[in-house]
Amino acid sequence: MTAPASQTASNQFNERATELRQLLTRAAHAYYVLDAPEMEDAVYDRLYRELLDLEAAHPELVIADSPTQRVGGTPSEGFTSVAHRIPLFSLDNAFSAEELRSWYARLLKVLDREPAADAPPPALPMVGELKIDGNALALSYENGLLVRGTTRGDGEQGEEITANVRTIASIPLRLQIDPPPAWVEVRGEALIPDRTFAAINADRAARDEPLFANPRNACAGTLRQLDPRVVASRRLDFFAYTLHLPNDWEGSRPTSQWECLSWLKTAGFRVNPNASLLPDLAAVESFFNAWDSRRHDLDYATDGVVVKLDDLRLQDSAGFTQKAPRWAIALKYPAEEAPSRLLRLTCQVGRTGVITPVAEFEPVALAGTSVSRATLHNADRLTELDLHSGDTIVVRKAGEIIPEVLRVLPELRPEGAQPLDLPHQCPSCESELVRESGEAATRCVNSSCPAILRGALRHWVSKGALDVEGMGGKLIEQLVERGLVRSISDLYRLDVALLSSLERMGEKSAENLVTAMETSRAQPWARQLYALGIHHVGEVNAKALAAAFPDVDTLAQTAVDHPEAISELHGIGLEITQSLQQWFSTGANQTLVQQLREVGLSLAASEQERLDLASRTSMSGALSGQTVVITGTLPSMSRSQAKDLIEAAGGKVSGSVSKKTSFVLAGEEAGSKLEKANKLGIKVIDEAGLSTLIASDEI
């Protein structure tokens, strides 16, 4: 029986669409990844148009990895924060050959491969890769298909920008692996090549739009564009460098970083061609030195090389610190330096009264940005530099980010130039400045100083403290300048009528702000304590103190009369104890505490907080002295929640498995940590097992 004409036509359309997709995908890979075009642009454009028309006429032919789906759709309303399947750790930095050797010595120690006395260190093969100055991306594939692209974020969570990632032609929409693993996680660097950056800025200049400062900033801003069509127009590129595969995949599994790079190339990714397999540390140093000059010939920015232990099993054995892998390090080139002429010395007043000298100089270009100011830290740094008016100074970007004055060129000093020092009076309130014995900082100790007040207010309403939405820096400036707020407590006396009279404050905004201030009164005691801005008391320390002292009176009395009781707390040292003692002994701060109570702040743990604390305390010994490693996805709680539960029960959470690990808490899709635990014979439990352990107080 013959197939109906309509079905025959449908099959023909489907076959042609499949053929076109294959041709276009292969051509794009050759052009963007291999740098070896195999099709004329005009031919590519004609075939692309044919596929586009075919899919428009027959929408059922459109599939997610079609070349036509790289760009399209409506602009996003915003980005969603999502958890990474596998965290994106940052790298520790080394800035010299000596620091590189120190890292290698630490690596050998953790791997139990330290050389005998006077023996040379054993050689471990490593991979050297150029450190691309771009923006890290995490790519997730399921059954070979790109399903998610995210920014690095804080390493644990990032922003989902899948629509934007799909516009990057060097990122495959479907892996060229058949059959593909159930899932694949790829890490790499998005970038804008220099020639593309120049073209973008030339186009913006022609349209009288502000120019981008440098390619990295342009790339970061582009990735966060809400309209994927804008992203596509800026022609981003991508280099892949890290691969994660499921443990149960039966395909050809890489056993080294070098094989991972090869796997990524086979799968269709663009891998930086300048990576090299290096047999020992001497080869690493040669690789680093060779690229110090050659890097300037590249069409993209690189500020160093990344050195990785090649053997993946040794990587797993080396593990991680709390923030970085022990098996890799970024070896940075010296920061770019430039001379400039000092124009003036100014001072900033921080929220704790610390006076920070700032050098203002003629603008210079450093690492792609224009720089005209740099902090000088304190009076000791001023003395060390021997800074004079009109000096010629050498400026650099420390770590490629923060401008700093490196040195002075005294041979170019103008005749009669006067030495510069910190003023004796506060630049904000003209009070006498104080520098206590043994401290590097010079401070204004006038609690009524407008600069200190502005800083204290900004801190009080910040996200980690009372988290008052709508109370921005410009509004705080107005309130202080007009004398409407002379203390933190005055914030709670503001009403809608007064706020509505201020610049850029409508009645609705004023109502929202008053509501936000009212809501902030109910913030937990730990946040209130952190918001007070006591020197050295950060968010973590504030939580520890709030757990030990249920209200401000108990804390104040202990700090003043029995400070040794505070020093005995885990994680609270002498420096914090002395700071608390000094703060609560100061009359102005005692007045502030009283004022805050008068406007409705409890400065104490709520009944629920106390019940929660009592509950945690009752089981605080269950995991006392135990070291736990968490891996995989837990069924009913996040890793962060599991960590809080373990720590509340007296346990410690580590990022890597070792012989000292007490047990491993494993969820779904647990990775190499589970494998290592099994090899070492370490106990493995699930979420239900953890609950049982804590409840039974047995391990």
Tab-separated table of C-alpha atoms in Angstrom, residues 342-583:
chain	number	residue	atom	x	y	z
A	342	LEU	CA	50.661	62.647	41.990
A	343	LEU	CA	48.054	65.417	42.036
A	344	ARG	CA	46.912	65.360	45.669
A	345	LEU	CA	46.486	63.282	48.805
A	346	THR	CA	42.949	62.951	50.176
A	347	CYS	CA	41.480	60.918	53.034
A	348	GLN	CA	38.395	58.729	53.432
A	349	VAL	CA	36.619	58.059	56.724
A	350	GLY	CA	35.249	54.542	57.152
A	351	ARG	CA	32.251	53.479	59.247
A	352	THR	CA	34.533	52.499	62.145
A	353	GLY	CA	36.342	55.850	61.922
A	354	VAL	CA	39.445	54.483	60.192
A	355	ILE	CA	41.198	57.128	58.088
A	356	THR	CA	42.381	55.799	54.725
A	357	PRO	CA	44.756	58.000	52.687
A	358	VAL	CA	44.037	58.052	48.946
A	359	ALA	CA	46.486	59.090	46.238
A	360	GLU	CA	44.897	60.944	43.319
A	361	PHE	CA	47.076	61.061	40.201
A	362	GLU	CA	46.960	61.771	36.489
A	363	PRO	CA	44.895	59.031	34.776
A	364	VAL	CA	46.843	56.061	33.403
A	365	ALA	CA	45.682	52.986	31.461
A	366	LEU	CA	46.192	49.720	33.374
A	367	ALA	CA	44.932	46.306	32.277
A	368	GLY	CA	42.476	47.940	29.903
A	369	THR	CA	40.968	50.480	32.319
A	370	SER	CA	41.702	54.099	33.186
A	371	VAL	CA	42.954	54.514	36.771
A	372	SER	CA	43.341	57.801	38.672
A	373	ARG	CA	43.051	56.868	42.387
A	374	ALA	CA	44.628	54.313	44.719
A	375	THR	CA	44.341	53.764	48.470
A	376	LEU	CA	47.529	53.953	50.538
A	377	HIS	CA	46.170	51.927	53.496
A	378	ASN	CA	47.593	53.811	56.503
A	379	ALA	CA	50.214	56.204	57.892
A	380	ASP	CA	52.891	53.493	57.880
A	381	ARG	CA	52.499	53.023	54.137
A	382	LEU	CA	52.825	56.784	53.627
A	383	THR	CA	56.070	56.799	55.605
A	384	GLU	CA	57.359	53.748	53.735
A	385	LEU	CA	56.724	55.387	50.356
A	386	ASP	CA	58.198	58.741	51.490
A	387	LEU	CA	55.551	60.464	49.389
A	388	HIS	CA	56.009	64.166	48.511
A	389	SER	CA	53.755	66.614	46.696
A	390	GLY	CA	54.089	66.368	42.912
A	391	ASP	CA	55.987	63.065	43.061
A	392	THR	CA	56.163	60.748	40.074
A	393	ILE	CA	54.790	57.408	41.233
A	394	VAL	CA	54.625	53.919	39.731
A	395	VAL	CA	51.107	52.473	39.791
A	396	ARG	CA	50.007	48.909	39.175
A	397	LYS	CA	46.880	46.799	39.498
A	398	ALA	CA	47.445	44.320	42.305
A	399	GLY	CA	45.991	40.975	41.255
A	400	GLU	CA	44.869	42.732	38.032
A	401	ILE	CA	42.049	44.360	39.999
A	402	ILE	CA	42.955	46.839	42.743
A	403	PRO	CA	45.080	49.883	41.840
A	404	GLU	CA	48.035	50.461	44.168
A	405	VAL	CA	51.010	52.789	44.378
A	406	LEU	CA	54.038	50.523	44.061
A	407	ARG	CA	56.875	52.995	44.568
A	408	VAL	CA	58.014	56.593	44.199
A	409	LEU	CA	60.664	57.819	41.740
A	410	PRO	CA	62.542	60.329	43.952
A	411	GLU	CA	64.935	61.254	41.122
A	412	LEU	CA	61.977	62.982	39.401
A	413	ARG	CA	60.795	64.831	42.528
A	414	PRO	CA	60.160	68.586	41.990
A	415	GLU	CA	62.477	70.947	43.815
A	416	GLY	CA	61.047	72.092	47.152
A	417	ALA	CA	58.392	69.332	47.230
A	418	GLN	CA	56.868	68.910	50.710
A	419	PRO	CA	56.508	65.503	52.429
A	420	LEU	CA	52.926	64.288	52.793
A	421	ASP	CA	51.350	62.825	55.918
A	422	LEU	CA	47.917	62.161	57.359
A	423	PRO	CA	46.105	65.207	58.737
A	424	HIS	CA	45.813	65.672	62.518
A	425	GLN	CA	42.089	66.389	62.242
A	426	CYS	CA	39.243	64.375	60.750
A	427	PRO	CA	38.445	65.643	57.228
A	428	SER	CA	34.729	65.187	57.944
A	429	CYS	CA	34.195	66.599	61.460
A	430	GLU	CA	37.588	68.213	62.290
A	431	SER	CA	37.935	66.175	65.509
A	432	GLU	CA	41.452	65.211	66.583
A	433	LEU	CA	42.518	61.894	65.085
A	434	VAL	CA	43.820	59.090	67.310
A	435	ARG	CA	46.265	56.267	66.675
A	436	GLU	CA	46.422	53.730	69.472
A	437	SER	CA	49.687	52.032	70.394
A	438	GLY	CA	50.241	48.830	68.441
A	439	GLU	CA	47.608	49.651	65.780
A	440	ALA	CA	48.323	50.564	62.173
A	441	ALA	CA	45.026	52.441	61.772
A	442	THR	CA	44.460	56.114	62.536
A	443	ARG	CA	40.876	56.808	63.606
A	444	CYS	CA	38.308	59.472	64.204
A	445	VAL	CA	36.685	58.562	67.540
A	446	ASN	CA	33.851	61.094	67.360
A	447	SER	CA	30.716	58.926	67.190
A	448	SER	CA	28.798	61.956	65.873
A	449	CYS	CA	31.120	62.331	62.882
A	450	PRO	CA	28.926	62.574	59.738
A	451	ALA	CA	31.226	60.236	57.798
A	452	ILE	CA	31.107	57.574	60.528
A	453	LEU	CA	27.350	58.015	60.807
A	454	ARG	CA	26.856	57.556	57.038
A	455	GLY	CA	28.976	54.392	57.132
A	456	ALA	CA	27.134	53.047	60.178
A	457	LEU	CA	23.764	53.675	58.515
A	458	ARG	CA	24.815	51.965	55.273
A	459	HIS	CA	26.016	48.980	57.283
A	460	TRP	CA	22.854	48.830	59.412
A	461	VAL	CA	20.545	48.575	56.376
A	462	SER	CA	22.851	46.296	54.337
A	463	LYS	CA	21.744	42.864	53.129
A	464	GLY	CA	23.699	40.875	55.709
A	465	ALA	CA	22.469	43.072	58.565
A	466	LEU	CA	18.894	44.449	58.820
A	467	ASP	CA	18.371	44.191	55.028
A	468	VAL	CA	16.250	47.323	54.509
A	469	GLU	CA	15.302	47.497	50.838
A	470	GLY	CA	15.058	51.032	49.441
A	471	MET	CA	17.464	52.703	51.879
A	472	GLY	CA	20.293	53.446	49.444
A	473	GLY	CA	23.478	55.448	49.790
A	474	LYS	CA	22.106	58.608	48.136
A	475	LEU	CA	19.103	58.686	50.444
A	476	ILE	CA	21.366	58.249	53.475
A	477	GLU	CA	23.492	61.163	52.230
A	478	GLN	CA	20.383	63.382	52.097
A	479	LEU	CA	19.187	62.352	55.539
A	480	VAL	CA	22.558	63.057	57.159
A	481	GLU	CA	23.248	66.304	55.254
A	482	ARG	CA	19.847	67.731	56.247
A	483	GLY	CA	20.309	66.692	59.861
A	484	LEU	CA	17.217	64.468	59.734
A	485	VAL	CA	19.140	61.447	61.008
A	486	ARG	CA	21.791	61.824	63.725
A	487	SER	CA	21.739	58.235	64.965
A	488	ILE	CA	20.740	54.803	63.698
A	489	SER	CA	17.659	54.989	65.901
A	490	ASP	CA	16.455	58.076	63.965
A	491	LEU	CA	15.827	55.835	60.952
A	492	TYR	CA	12.854	54.368	62.836
A	493	ARG	CA	11.366	57.806	63.484
A	494	LEU	CA	11.087	58.697	59.786
A	495	ASP	CA	7.533	58.957	58.464
A	496	VAL	CA	5.979	58.950	55.010
A	497	ALA	CA	5.428	62.726	54.901
A	498	LEU	CA	9.059	63.533	55.682
A	499	LEU	CA	10.475	60.929	53.279
A	500	SER	CA	8.138	62.053	50.478
A	501	SER	CA	9.640	65.556	50.676
A	502	LEU	CA	13.101	64.288	49.745
A	503	GLU	CA	14.556	64.191	46.237
A	504	ARG	CA	13.499	61.228	44.084
A	505	MET	CA	11.150	59.913	46.781
A	506	GLY	CA	7.501	59.551	45.821
A	507	GLU	CA	4.788	58.765	48.313
A	508	LYS	CA	4.637	55.086	47.323
A	509	SER	CA	8.421	54.682	47.700
A	510	ALA	CA	8.224	56.404	51.077
A	511	GLU	CA	5.444	54.064	52.223
A	512	ASN	CA	7.448	51.021	51.119
A	513	LEU	CA	10.518	52.248	52.955
A	514	VAL	CA	8.623	52.874	56.200
A	515	THR	CA	7.178	49.358	55.915
A	516	ALA	CA	10.666	47.929	55.317
A	517	MET	CA	11.970	49.723	58.410
A	518	GLU	CA	9.087	48.326	60.473
A	519	THR	CA	9.807	44.818	59.176
A	520	SER	CA	13.513	45.121	60.001
A	521	ARG	CA	12.705	45.297	63.719
A	522	ALA	CA	11.911	41.581	63.600
A	523	GLN	CA	15.291	40.517	62.194
A	524	PRO	CA	17.056	37.835	64.307
A	525	TRP	CA	19.296	38.832	67.209
A	526	ALA	CA	22.435	37.723	65.327
A	527	ARG	CA	21.672	40.148	62.484
A	528	GLN	CA	20.988	42.960	64.933
A	529	LEU	CA	24.326	42.308	66.632
A	530	TYR	CA	26.187	42.275	63.311
A	531	ALA	CA	24.384	45.470	62.279
A	532	LEU	CA	25.850	47.344	65.264
A	533	GLY	CA	29.109	47.403	63.309
A	534	ILE	CA	31.397	46.390	66.162
A	535	HIS	CA	34.991	46.188	64.934
A	536	HIS	CA	36.030	42.605	63.968
A	537	VAL	CA	32.507	41.199	64.526
A	538	GLY	CA	31.415	39.789	61.182
A	539	GLU	CA	28.324	37.781	60.260
A	540	VAL	CA	29.786	34.426	61.340
A	541	ASN	CA	31.124	35.738	64.658
A	542	ALA	CA	27.837	37.512	65.334
A	543	LYS	CA	25.978	34.194	64.991
A	544	ALA	CA	28.364	32.512	67.437
A	545	LEU	CA	28.023	35.341	69.957
A	546	ALA	CA	24.227	35.491	69.592
A	547	ALA	CA	24.019	31.754	70.221
A	548	ALA	CA	26.072	32.080	73.429
A	549	PHE	CA	24.514	35.300	74.751
A	550	PRO	CA	20.710	35.618	74.337
A	551	ASP	CA	20.562	39.420	74.600
A	552	VAL	CA	22.682	42.547	74.450
A	553	ASP	CA	22.712	43.055	78.244
A	554	THR	CA	24.229	39.637	78.886
A	555	LEU	CA	26.801	40.149	76.135
A	556	ALA	CA	27.677	43.667	77.309
A	557	GLN	CA	28.084	42.684	80.946
A	558	THR	CA	30.246	39.690	80.029
A	559	ALA	CA	32.371	41.730	77.632
A	560	VAL	CA	33.085	44.394	80.244
A	561	ASP	CA	33.317	42.310	83.445
A	562	HIS	CA	34.280	38.792	82.306
A	563	PRO	CA	35.866	39.061	78.822
A	564	GLU	CA	37.684	35.748	79.317
A	565	ALA	CA	34.304	33.984	78.983
A	566	ILE	CA	34.000	35.362	75.459
A	567	SER	CA	37.535	34.354	74.475
A	568	GLU	CA	36.690	30.765	75.378
A	569	LEU	CA	34.047	30.566	72.627
A	570	HIS	CA	35.013	28.579	69.535
A	571	GLY	CA	36.236	30.931	66.800
A	572	ILE	CA	36.263	34.050	69.015
A	573	GLY	CA	39.795	35.287	69.634
A	574	LEU	CA	41.391	37.938	71.811
A	575	GLU	CA	41.084	40.612	69.116
A	576	ILE	CA	37.279	40.249	68.952
A	577	THR	CA	36.995	40.074	72.744
A	578	GLN	CA	38.958	43.306	73.191
A	579	SER	CA	36.871	45.001	70.519
A	580	LEU	CA	33.634	43.990	72.290
A	581	GLN	CA	34.994	45.153	75.647
A	582	GLN	CA	35.961	48.534	74.203
A	583	TRP	CA	32.670	48.994	72.316
